[in-house]
Coordinates of C-alpha atoms in Angstrom, one line a residue:
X1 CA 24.5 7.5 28.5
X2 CA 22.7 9.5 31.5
X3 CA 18.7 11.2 30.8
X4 CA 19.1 15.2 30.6
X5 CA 16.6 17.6 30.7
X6 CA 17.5 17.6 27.1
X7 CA 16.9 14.4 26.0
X8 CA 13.2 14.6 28.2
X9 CA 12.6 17.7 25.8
X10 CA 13.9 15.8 22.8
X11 CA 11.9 12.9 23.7
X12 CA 8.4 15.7 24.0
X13 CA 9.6 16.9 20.0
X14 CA 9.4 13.0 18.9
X15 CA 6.0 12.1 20.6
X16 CA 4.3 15.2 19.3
X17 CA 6.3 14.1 15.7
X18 CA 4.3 11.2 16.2
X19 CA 0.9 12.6 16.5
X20 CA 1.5 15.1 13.5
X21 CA 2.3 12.1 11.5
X22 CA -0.7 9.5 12.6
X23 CA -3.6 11.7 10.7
X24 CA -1.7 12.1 7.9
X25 CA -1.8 8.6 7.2
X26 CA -5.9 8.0 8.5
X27 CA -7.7 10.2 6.6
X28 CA -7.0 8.4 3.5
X29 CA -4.3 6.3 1.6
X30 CA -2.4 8.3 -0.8
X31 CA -0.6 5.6 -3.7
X32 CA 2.1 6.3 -6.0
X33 CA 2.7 5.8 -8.9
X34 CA 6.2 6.5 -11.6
X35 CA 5.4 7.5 -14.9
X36 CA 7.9 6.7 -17.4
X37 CA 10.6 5.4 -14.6
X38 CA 13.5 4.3 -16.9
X39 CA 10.6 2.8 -19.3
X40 CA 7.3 3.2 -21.1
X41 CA 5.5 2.2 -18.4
X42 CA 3.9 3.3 -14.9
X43 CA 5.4 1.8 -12.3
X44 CA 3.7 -0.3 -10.6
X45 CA 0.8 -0.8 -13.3
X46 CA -1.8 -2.2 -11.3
X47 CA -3.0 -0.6 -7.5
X48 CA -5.7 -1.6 -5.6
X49 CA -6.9 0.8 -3.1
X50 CA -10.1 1.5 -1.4
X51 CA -12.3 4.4 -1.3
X52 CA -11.6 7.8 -0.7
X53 CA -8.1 7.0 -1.3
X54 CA -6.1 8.8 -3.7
X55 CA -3.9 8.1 -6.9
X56 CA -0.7 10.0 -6.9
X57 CA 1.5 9.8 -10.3
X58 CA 5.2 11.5 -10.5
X59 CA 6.6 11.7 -13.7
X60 CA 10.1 10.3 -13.8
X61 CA 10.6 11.2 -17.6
X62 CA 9.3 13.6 -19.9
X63 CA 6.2 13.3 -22.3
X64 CA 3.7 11.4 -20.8
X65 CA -0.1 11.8 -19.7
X66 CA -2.5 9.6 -17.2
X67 CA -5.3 9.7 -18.9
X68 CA -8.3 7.2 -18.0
X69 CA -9.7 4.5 -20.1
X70 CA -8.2 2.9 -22.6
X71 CA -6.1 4.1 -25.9
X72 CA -7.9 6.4 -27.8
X73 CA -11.0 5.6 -26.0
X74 CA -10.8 8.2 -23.0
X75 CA -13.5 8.4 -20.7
X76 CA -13.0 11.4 -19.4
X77 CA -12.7 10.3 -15.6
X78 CA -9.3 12.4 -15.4
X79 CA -6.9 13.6 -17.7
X80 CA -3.5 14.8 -16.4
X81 CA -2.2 16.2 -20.4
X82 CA 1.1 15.8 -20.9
X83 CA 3.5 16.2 -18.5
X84 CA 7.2 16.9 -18.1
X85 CA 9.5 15.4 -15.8
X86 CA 8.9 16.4 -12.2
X87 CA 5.3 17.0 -12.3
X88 CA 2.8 15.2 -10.3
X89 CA -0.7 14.5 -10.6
X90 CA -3.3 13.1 -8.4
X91 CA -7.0 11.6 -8.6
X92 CA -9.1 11.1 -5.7
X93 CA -11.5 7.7 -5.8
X94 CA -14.9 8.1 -4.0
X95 CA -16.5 4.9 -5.7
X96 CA -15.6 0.8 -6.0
X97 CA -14.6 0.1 -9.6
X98 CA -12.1 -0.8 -11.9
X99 CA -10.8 2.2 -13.8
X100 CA -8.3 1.7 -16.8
X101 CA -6.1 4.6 -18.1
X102 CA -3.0 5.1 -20.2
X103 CA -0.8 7.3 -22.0
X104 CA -2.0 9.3 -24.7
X105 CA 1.2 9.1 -26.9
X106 CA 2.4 5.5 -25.8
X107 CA -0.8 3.4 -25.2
X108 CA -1.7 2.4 -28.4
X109 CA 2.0 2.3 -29.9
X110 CA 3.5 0.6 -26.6
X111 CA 1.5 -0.1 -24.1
X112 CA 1.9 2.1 -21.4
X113 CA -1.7 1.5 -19.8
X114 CA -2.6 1.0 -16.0
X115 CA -5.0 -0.4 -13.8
X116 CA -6.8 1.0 -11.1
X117 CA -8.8 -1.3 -8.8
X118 CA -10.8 0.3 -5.9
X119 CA -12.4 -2.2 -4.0
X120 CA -15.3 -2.0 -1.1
X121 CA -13.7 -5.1 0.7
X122 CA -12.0 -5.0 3.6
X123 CA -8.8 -6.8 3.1
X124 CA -7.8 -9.3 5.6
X125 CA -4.6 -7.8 7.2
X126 CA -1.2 -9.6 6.4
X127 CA 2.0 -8.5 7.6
X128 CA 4.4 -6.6 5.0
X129 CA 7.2 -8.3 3.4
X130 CA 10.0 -7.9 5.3
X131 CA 13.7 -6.0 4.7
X132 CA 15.8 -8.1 2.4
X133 CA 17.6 -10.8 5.1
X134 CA 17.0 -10.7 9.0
X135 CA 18.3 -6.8 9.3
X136 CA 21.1 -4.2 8.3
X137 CA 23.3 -1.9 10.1
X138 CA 22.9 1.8 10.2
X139 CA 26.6 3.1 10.2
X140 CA 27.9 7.1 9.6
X141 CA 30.5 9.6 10.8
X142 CA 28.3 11.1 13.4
X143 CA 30.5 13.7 15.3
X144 CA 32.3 14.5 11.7
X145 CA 35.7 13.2 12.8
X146 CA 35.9 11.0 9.6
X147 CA 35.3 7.4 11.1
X148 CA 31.9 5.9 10.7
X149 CA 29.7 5.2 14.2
X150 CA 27.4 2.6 15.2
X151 CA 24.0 2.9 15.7
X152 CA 22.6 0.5 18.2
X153 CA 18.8 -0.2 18.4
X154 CA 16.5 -0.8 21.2
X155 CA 13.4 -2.7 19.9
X156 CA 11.5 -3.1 23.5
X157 CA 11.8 0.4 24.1
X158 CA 12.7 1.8 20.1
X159 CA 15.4 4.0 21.8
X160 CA 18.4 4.8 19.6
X161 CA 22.0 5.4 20.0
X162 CA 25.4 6.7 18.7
X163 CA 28.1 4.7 19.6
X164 CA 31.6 7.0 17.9
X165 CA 34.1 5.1 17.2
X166 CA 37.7 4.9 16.4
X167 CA 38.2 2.6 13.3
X168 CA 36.9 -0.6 15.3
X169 CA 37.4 0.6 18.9
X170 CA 34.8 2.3 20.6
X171 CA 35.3 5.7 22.1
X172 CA 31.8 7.1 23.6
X173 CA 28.3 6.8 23.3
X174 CA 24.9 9.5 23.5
X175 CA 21.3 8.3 23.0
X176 CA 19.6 9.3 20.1
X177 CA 16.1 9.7 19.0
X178 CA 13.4 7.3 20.2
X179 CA 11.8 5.9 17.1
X180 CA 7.9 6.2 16.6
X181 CA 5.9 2.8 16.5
X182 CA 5.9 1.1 13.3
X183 CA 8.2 3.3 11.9
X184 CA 11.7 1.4 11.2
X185 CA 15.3 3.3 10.6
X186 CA 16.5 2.3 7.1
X187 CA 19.4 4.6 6.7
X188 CA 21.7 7.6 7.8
X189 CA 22.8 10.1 5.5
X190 CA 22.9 13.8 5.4
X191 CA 20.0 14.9 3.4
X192 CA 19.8 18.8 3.7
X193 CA 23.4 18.8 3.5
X194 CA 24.3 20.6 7.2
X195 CA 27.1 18.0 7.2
X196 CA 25.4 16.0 9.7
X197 CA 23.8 12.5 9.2
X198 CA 20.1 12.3 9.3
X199 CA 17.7 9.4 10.0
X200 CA 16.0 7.4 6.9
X201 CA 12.7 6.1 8.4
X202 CA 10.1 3.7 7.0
X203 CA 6.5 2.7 8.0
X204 CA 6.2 -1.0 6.3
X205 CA 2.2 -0.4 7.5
X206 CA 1.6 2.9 5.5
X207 CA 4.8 2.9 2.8
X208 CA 5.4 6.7 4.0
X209 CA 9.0 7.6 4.7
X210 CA 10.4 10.4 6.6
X211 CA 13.8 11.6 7.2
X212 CA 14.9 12.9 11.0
X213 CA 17.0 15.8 10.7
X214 CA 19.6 15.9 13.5
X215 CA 22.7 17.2 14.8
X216 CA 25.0 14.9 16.1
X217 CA 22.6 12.4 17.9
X218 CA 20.2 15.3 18.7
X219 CA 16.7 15.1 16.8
X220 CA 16.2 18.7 15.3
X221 CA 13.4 18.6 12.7
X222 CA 11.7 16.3 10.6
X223 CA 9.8 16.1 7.1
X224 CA 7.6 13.1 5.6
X225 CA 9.2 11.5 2.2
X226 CA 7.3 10.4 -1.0
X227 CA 5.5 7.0 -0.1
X228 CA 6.2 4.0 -1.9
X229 CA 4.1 2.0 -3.9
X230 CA 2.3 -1.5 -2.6
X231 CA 5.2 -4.5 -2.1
X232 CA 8.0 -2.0 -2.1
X233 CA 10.4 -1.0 1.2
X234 CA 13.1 1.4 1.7
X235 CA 16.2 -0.2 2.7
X236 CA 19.1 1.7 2.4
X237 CA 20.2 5.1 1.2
X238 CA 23.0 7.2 -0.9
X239 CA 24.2 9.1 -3.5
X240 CA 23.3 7.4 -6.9
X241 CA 23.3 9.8 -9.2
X242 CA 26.8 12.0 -7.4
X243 CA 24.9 15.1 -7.1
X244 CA 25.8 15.4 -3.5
X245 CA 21.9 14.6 -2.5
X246 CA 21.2 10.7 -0.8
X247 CA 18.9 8.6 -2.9
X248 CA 16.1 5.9 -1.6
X249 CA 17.2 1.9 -2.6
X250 CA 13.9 0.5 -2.7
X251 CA 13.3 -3.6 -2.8
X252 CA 10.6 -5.3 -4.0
X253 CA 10.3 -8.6 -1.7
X254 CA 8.1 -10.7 -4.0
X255 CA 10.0 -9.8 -7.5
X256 CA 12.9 -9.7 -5.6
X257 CA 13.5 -6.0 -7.8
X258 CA 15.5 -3.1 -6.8
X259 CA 14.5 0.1 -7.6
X260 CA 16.5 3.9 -6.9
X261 CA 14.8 6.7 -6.1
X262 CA 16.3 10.1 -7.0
X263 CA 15.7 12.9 -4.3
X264 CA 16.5 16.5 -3.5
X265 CA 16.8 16.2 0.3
X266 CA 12.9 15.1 1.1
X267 CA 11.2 15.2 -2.0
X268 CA 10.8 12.9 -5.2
X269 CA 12.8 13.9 -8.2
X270 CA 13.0 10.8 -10.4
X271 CA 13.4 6.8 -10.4
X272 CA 14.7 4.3 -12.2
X273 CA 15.1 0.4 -12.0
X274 CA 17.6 -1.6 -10.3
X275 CA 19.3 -4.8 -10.8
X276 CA 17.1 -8.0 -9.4
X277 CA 18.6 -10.0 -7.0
X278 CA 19.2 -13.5 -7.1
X279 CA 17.2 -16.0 -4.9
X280 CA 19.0 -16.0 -1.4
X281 CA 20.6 -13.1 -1.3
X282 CA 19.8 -10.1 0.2
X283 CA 21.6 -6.0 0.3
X284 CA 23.5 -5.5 3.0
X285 CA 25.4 -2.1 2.4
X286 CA 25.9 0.1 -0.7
X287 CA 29.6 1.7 -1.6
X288 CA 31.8 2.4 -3.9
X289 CA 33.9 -0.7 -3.9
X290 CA 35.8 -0.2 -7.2
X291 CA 36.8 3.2 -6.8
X292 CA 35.1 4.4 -10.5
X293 CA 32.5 7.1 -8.2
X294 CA 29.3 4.8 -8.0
X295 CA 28.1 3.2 -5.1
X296 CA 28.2 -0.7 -5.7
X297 CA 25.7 -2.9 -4.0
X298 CA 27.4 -5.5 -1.5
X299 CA 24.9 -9.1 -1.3
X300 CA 24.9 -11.9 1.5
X301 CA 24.1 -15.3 1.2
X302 CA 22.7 -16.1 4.7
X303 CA 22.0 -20.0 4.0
X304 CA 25.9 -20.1 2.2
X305 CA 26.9 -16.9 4.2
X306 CA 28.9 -16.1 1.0
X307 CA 29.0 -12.1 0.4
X308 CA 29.3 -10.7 -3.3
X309 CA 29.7 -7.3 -4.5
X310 CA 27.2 -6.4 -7.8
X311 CA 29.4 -3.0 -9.8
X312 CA 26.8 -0.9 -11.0
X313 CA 26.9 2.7 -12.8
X314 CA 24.1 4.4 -11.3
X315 CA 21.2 2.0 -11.5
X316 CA 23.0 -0.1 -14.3
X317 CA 24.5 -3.8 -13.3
X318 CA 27.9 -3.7 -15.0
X319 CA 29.3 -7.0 -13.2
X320 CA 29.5 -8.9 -10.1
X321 CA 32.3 -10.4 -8.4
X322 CA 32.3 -13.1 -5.0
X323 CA 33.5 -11.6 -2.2
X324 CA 35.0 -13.3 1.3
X325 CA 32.7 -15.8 2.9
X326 CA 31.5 -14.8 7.0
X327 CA 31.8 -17.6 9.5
X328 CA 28.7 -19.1 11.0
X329 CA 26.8 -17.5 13.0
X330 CA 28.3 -14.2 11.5
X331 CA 26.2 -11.9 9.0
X332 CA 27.3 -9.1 6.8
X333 CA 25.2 -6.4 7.8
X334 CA 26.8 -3.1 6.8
X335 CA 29.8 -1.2 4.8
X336 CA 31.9 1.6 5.5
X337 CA 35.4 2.6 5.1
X338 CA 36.3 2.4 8.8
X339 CA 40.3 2.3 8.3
X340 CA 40.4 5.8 6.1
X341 CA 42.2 3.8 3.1
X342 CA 39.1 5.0 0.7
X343 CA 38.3 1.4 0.2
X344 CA 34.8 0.2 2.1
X345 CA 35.0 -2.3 4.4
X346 CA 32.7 -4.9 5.7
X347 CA 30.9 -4.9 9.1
X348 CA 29.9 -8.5 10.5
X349 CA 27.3 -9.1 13.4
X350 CA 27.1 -12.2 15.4
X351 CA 23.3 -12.0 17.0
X352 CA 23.8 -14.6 19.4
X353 CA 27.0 -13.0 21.1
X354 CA 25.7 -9.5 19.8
X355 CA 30.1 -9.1 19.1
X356 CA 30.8 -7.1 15.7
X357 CA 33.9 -7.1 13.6
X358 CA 35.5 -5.3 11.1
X359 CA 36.6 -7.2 8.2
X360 CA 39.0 -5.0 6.0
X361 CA 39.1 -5.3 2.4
X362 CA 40.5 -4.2 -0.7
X363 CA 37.7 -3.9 -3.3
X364 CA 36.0 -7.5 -3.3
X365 CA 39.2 -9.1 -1.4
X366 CA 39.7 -9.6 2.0
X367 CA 43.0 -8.0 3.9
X368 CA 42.7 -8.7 7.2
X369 CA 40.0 -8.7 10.4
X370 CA 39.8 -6.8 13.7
X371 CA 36.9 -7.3 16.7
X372 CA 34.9 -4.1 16.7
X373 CA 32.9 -3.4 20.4
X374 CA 30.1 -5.7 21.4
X375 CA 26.9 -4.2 21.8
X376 CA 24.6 -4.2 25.4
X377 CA 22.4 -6.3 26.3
X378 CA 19.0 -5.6 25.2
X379 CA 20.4 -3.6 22.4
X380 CA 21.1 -4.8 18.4
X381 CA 23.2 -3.6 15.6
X382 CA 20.4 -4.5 13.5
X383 CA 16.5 -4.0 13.5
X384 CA 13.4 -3.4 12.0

């Protein structure tokens, strides 16, 4: 993995990414908020922001208003009307306040109200809750040859790589993009359908997402994603609804909720909820482990290090079922299909030998294991 006048000039595109992307984000908070996300409600129903920030709302079903005050009793702050699905809708706040709003044909009958809270106070900074469990993998078929790749992480210097593989045996390796600060890689998948992978990023500071387009390991455009609202994070991506299009998995660290956002390559389309996961365990990859065409969510245990596999139908939990228990010092961290059997397998990590492994299974059961490459020094599997 040698430096090229290519990769200087691909290095240029990414810093002056970065400075396109840091006023964006000064100049004033934008929050969102679902309307109607698989519920009668907005989602989430209380935001406190500060001002001159800004109140976004995207309708995720059809027939709803955001209309301020309370039912019946408008005040005439705003008033989106009635909205279909798709629409947005946004309200900038100049002054401190509480401002309550609702729903003009579900507050009264149903609740659907809000809150929001715009405060003068300058909050005292905490960090954001972290990705579900100590990190994840970011595995895809980078040079199209139908067997998923590495990607290897950096975190002093927040270079990338590709490392292509051959089922667990590593062929050859090109950098990738250098990651901006405080933005983290959540996921790979191709979202303006060119048949190549593309970066998921997140910014835990500012909620904003962004997807990297690029060819191969080669950084070719970019494009800022919908933000996410307070306590959520982006941490993994694909197709939920089989559209052909990669959705956002978004997790709530404090309710411990899941949450799918539908997209059409960048931009929002709808949401709906997820499944909630149980105390102590964490997403670690999302296939189709069943074979029934939708992606399944595979848990790990890190204090049992016992993995499980939840079925769902789109965002629906249909069952769950236990799946093989990792050794110590051994984390699931990712799943792919890495033998071509069209059954995903699992990808454990050990961080203290940085050795990976391939552990082959048939739906929830293990078949047998093989050692996958160990990564360099300096370099993880997993990250931020």
């Amino acid at each position: 993995m040698k430096t090229s006048s290519s990769r200087v000039m691909a290095a240029a595109v990414i810093i002056t990414l970065l400075l396109t992307l840091c006023p964006r984000v000064a100049s004033g908070a934008t929050v969102t908020v679902m309307v109607g996300p698989n519920c009668l409600c907005f989602m989430p129903s209380s935001v406190t922001i500060h001002p001159g920030d800004t109140v976004k709302w995207t309708w995720s079903s059809t027939g709803h208003s955001s209309t301020s005050g309370t039912p019946g009793h408008p005040s005439g702050t705003w008033d989106s009307g009635i909205l279909a699905q798709g629409a947005m809708f946004t309200h900038t706040f100049n002054t401190a306040g509480s401002f309550p709003y609702y729903c003009t044909p579900h507050g009264a009958c149903c609740n659907m109200v809000g809150t929001v809270t715009v405060s003068n106070a300058t909050p005292t900074p905490t960090p954001p809750p972290p990705p579900p469990g100590p990190g994840t993998a970011i595995v895809a078929d980078f040079n199209n040859n139908s067997h998923p790749d590495f990607v290897p992480r950096n975190a002093g210097t927040r270079q990338t790589a590709i490392w292509f593989l051959n089922n667990n045996v590593f062929v050859s390796a090109a950098f990738g993009p250098t990651l901006p600060v405080g933005w983290g890689l959540r996921g790979a998948a191709d979202f303006n359908s060119d048949s190549h992978p593309d970066y998921g990023l997140f910014n835990s500071a500012t909620r904003q997402t962004a997807i990297w387009y690029l060819s191969g390991p080669t950084f070719i455009g970019s494009a800022l994603g919908p933000t996410l609202p307070s306590g959520w994070a982006l941490v993994a991506t694909a197709d939920f609804n089989g559209n052909g299009k990669p959705d956002y998995v978004l997790y709530n660290a404090a309710t411990r909720q899941t949450a799918i956002w539908y997209l059409n390559n960048n931009v929002f389309v709808s949401a709906a909820f997820g499944p909630t996961l149980p105390a102590g365990w964490s997403l670690r990859g999302v296939a189709d482990f069943n074979g029934d065409g939708h992606p399944d969510y595979a848990l790990f245990n890190s204090a049992t290090r016992q993995t499980a596999i939840w079925y769902l139908s789109g965002p629906t939990f249909i069952r769950g079922a236990l799946g093989p228990t990792s050794p110590s010092g051994w984390a699931l961290v990712a799943t792919k299909d890495f033998n071509g059997n069209g059954k995903p397998d699992y990808v454990l990590y050990n961080a203290g030998t940085r050795q990976t492994a391939i552990w082959y299974l048939n739906n929830n059961v293990f078949v047998s294991a093989a050692f996958g490459p160990t990564i360099s020094a300096g370099w993880s599997l997993v990250g931020p």
